Tab-separated table of C-alpha atoms in Angstrom:
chain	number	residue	atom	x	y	z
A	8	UNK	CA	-4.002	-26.707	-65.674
A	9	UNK	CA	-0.898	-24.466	-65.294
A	10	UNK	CA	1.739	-24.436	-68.201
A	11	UNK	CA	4.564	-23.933	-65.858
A	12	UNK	CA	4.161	-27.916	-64.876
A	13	UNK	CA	5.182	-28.716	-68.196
A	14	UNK	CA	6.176	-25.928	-70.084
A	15	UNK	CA	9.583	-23.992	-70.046
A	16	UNK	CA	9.288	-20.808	-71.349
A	17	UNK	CA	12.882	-20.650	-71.242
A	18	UNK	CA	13.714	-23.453	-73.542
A	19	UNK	CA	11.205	-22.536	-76.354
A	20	UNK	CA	12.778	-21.130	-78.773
A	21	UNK	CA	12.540	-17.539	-80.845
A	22	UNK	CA	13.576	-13.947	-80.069
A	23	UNK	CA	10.559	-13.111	-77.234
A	24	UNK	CA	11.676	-12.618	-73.549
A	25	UNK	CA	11.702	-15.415	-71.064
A	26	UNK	CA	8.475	-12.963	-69.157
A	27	UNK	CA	6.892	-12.710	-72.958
A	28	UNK	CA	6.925	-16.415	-73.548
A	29	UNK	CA	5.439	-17.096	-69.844
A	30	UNK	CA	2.692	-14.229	-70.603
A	31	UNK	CA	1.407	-15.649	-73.490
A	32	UNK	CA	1.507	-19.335	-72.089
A	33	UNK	CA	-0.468	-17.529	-68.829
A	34	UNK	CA	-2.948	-16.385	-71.338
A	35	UNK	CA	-3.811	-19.996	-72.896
A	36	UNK	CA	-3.872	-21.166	-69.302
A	37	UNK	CA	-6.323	-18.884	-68.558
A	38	UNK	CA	-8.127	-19.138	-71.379
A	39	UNK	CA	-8.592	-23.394	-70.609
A	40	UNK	CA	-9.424	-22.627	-67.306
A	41	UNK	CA	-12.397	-20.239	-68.118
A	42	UNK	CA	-13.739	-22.853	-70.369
A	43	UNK	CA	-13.870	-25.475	-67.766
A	44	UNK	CA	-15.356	-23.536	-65.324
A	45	UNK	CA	-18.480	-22.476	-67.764
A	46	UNK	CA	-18.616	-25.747	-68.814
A	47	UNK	CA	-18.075	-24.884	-72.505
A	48	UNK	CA	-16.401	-27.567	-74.392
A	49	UNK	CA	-13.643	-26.115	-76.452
A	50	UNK	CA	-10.230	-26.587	-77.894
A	51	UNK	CA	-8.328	-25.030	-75.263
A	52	UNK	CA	-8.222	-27.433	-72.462
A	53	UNK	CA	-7.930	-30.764	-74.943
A	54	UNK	CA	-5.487	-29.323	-77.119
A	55	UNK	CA	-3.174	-27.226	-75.077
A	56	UNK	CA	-1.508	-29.677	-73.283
A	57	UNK	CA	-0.617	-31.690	-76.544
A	58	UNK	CA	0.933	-28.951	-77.843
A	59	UNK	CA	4.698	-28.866	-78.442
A	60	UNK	CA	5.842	-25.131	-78.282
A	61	UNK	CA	8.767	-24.193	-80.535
A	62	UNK	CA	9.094	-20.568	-81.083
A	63	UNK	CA	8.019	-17.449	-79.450
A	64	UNK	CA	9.132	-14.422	-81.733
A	65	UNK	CA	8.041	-10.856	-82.197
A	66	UNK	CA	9.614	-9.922	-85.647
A	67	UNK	CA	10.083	-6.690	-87.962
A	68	UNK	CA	7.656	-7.611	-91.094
A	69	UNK	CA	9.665	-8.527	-94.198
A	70	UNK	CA	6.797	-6.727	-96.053
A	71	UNK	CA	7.292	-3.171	-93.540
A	72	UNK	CA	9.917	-2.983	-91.990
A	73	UNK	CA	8.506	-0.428	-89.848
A	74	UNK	CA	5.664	-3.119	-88.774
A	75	UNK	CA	6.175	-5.897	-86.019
A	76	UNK	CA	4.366	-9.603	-86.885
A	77	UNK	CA	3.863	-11.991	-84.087
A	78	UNK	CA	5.543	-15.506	-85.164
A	79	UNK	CA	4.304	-18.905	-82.627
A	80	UNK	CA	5.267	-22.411	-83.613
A	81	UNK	CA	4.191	-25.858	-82.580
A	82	UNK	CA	4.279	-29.463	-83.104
A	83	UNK	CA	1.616	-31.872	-82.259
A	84	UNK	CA	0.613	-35.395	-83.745
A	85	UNK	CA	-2.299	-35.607	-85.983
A	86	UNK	CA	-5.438	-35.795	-83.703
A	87	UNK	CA	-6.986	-32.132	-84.177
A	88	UNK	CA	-5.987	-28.482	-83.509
A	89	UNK	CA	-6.748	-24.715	-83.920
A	90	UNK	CA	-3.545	-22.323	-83.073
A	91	UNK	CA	-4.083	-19.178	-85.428
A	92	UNK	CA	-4.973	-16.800	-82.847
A	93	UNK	CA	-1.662	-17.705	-80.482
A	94	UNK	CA	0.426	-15.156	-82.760
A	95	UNK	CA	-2.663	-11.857	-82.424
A	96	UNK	CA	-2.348	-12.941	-78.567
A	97	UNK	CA	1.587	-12.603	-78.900
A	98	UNK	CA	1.963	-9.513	-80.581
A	99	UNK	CA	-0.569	-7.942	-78.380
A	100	UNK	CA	1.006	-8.710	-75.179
A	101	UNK	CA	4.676	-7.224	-76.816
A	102	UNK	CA	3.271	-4.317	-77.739
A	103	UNK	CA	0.688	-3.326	-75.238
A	104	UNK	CA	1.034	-5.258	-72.197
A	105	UNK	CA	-2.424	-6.967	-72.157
A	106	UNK	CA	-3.982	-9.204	-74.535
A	107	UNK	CA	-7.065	-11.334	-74.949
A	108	UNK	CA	-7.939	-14.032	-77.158
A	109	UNK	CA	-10.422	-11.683	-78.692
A	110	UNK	CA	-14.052	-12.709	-81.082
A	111	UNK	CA	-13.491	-14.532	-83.868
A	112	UNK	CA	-15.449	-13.229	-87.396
A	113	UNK	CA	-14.094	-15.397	-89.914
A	114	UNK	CA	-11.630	-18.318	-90.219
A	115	UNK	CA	-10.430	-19.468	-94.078
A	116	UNK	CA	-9.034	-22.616	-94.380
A	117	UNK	CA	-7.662	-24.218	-97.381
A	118	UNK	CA	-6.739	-27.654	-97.496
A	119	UNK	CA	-3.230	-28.945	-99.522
A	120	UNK	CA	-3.138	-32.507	-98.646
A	121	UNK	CA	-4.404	-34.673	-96.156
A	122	UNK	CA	-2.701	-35.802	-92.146
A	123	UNK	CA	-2.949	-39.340	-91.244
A	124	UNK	CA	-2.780	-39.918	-87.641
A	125	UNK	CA	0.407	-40.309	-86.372
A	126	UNK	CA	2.364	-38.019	-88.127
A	127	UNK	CA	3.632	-34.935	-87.075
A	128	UNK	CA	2.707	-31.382	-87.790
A	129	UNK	CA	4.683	-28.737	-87.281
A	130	UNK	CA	1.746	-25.220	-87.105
A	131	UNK	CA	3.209	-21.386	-87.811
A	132	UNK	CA	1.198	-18.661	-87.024
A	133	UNK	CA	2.078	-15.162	-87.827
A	134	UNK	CA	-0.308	-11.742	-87.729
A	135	UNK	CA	-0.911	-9.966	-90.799
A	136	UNK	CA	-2.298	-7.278	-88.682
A	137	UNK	CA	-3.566	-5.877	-85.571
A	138	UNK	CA	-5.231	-3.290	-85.122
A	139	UNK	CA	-7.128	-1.475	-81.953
A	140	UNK	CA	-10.458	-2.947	-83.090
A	141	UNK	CA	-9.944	-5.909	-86.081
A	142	UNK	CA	-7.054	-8.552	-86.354
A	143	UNK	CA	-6.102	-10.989	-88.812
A	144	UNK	CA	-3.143	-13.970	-88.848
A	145	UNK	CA	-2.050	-16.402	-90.841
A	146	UNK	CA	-1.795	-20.169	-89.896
A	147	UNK	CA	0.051	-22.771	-92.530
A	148	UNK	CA	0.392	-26.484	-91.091
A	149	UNK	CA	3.284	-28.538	-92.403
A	150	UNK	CA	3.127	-32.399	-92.452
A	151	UNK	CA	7.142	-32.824	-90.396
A	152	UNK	CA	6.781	-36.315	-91.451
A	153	UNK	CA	5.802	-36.202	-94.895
A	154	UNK	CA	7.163	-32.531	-95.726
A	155	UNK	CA	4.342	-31.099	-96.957
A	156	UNK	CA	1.791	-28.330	-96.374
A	157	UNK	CA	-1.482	-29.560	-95.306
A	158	UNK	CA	-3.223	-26.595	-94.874
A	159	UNK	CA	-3.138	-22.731	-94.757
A	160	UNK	CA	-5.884	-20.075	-93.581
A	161	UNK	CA	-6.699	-16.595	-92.628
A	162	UNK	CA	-8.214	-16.248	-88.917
A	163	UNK	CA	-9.991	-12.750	-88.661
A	164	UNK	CA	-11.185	-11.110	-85.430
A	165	UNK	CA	-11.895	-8.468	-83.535
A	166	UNK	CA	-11.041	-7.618	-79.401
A	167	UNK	CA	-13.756	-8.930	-77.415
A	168	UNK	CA	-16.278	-5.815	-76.095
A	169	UNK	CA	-15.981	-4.550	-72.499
A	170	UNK	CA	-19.421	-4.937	-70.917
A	171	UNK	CA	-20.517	-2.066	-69.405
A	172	UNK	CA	-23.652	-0.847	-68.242
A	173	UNK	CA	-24.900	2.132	-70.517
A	174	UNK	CA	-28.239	4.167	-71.362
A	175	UNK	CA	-28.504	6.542	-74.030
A	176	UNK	CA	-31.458	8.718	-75.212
């Protein structure tokens, strides 16, 4: 599965570099491809192909103006979906170079009203914060079809340990 077979970085939209946009799109690729080699079943490898990609964005906070936030938007149709740590990935890769999709520790979901399948959701993800050890984002679906929220959450995390042989006494 490589996003450059159907994905144009180029003509997603937002503020993020044509090499940005590619980089994080790299990263889910990645990401789908670990998980079918292990033979894990997750989200990445259903999901990321159905996904619609409209904006790439690293922004100043509106909160801190002295902060960045990482902004990603979809669109998809109602089947199922999980997108809140695209934005951590984002903001990591603007600011350091290198990002992973990291541990999750706690995901807070609250529901607004329901999707039927078939309509169209349009998903915004954007980091509350990032730090070297613990991250957070925020996710808020929107029914496109119905104009409506659906549902908004908190994803919490933290960067995934480097395994490295140790002894102490």
């Amino acid at each position: 599965m490589d996003t450059r077979e159907w994905i144009d970085a180029a003509a997603i939209g937002g503020n993020a570099s044509k090499e940005l946009k590619q980089s994080l799109l790299d990263l889910v690729t990645a990401a789908a491809k670990s998980v079918k080699v292990r033979g894990i079943r997750g989200f990445e490898p259903e999901i990321a192909s159905r996904l619609e990609w409209t904006e790439i964005s690293v922004l100043r906070k509106a909160e801190e103006r002295e902060k960045l936030e990482g902004r990603v938007g979809f669109e998809t149709t109602v089947e199922d979906d999980n997108c809140s740590i695209m934005p951590i990935a984002l903001l990591r890769l603007a600011t350091t170079g290198k990002a992973d999709l990291g541990v999750s520790q706690s995901i807070n979901i609250l529901f607004h009203a329901p999707a039927m399948a078939g309509d169209r959701l349009r998903i915004v993800g954007t980091t509350i914060s990032l730090g070297s050890r613990t991250l957070s984002s925020r996710c808020e679906i929107w029914n496109a079809t119905h104009h409506r929220l659906v549902a908004s959450g908190v994803h919490t995390g933290m960067s995934a340990s480097d395994l490295r042989a140790s002894s102490r006494l």
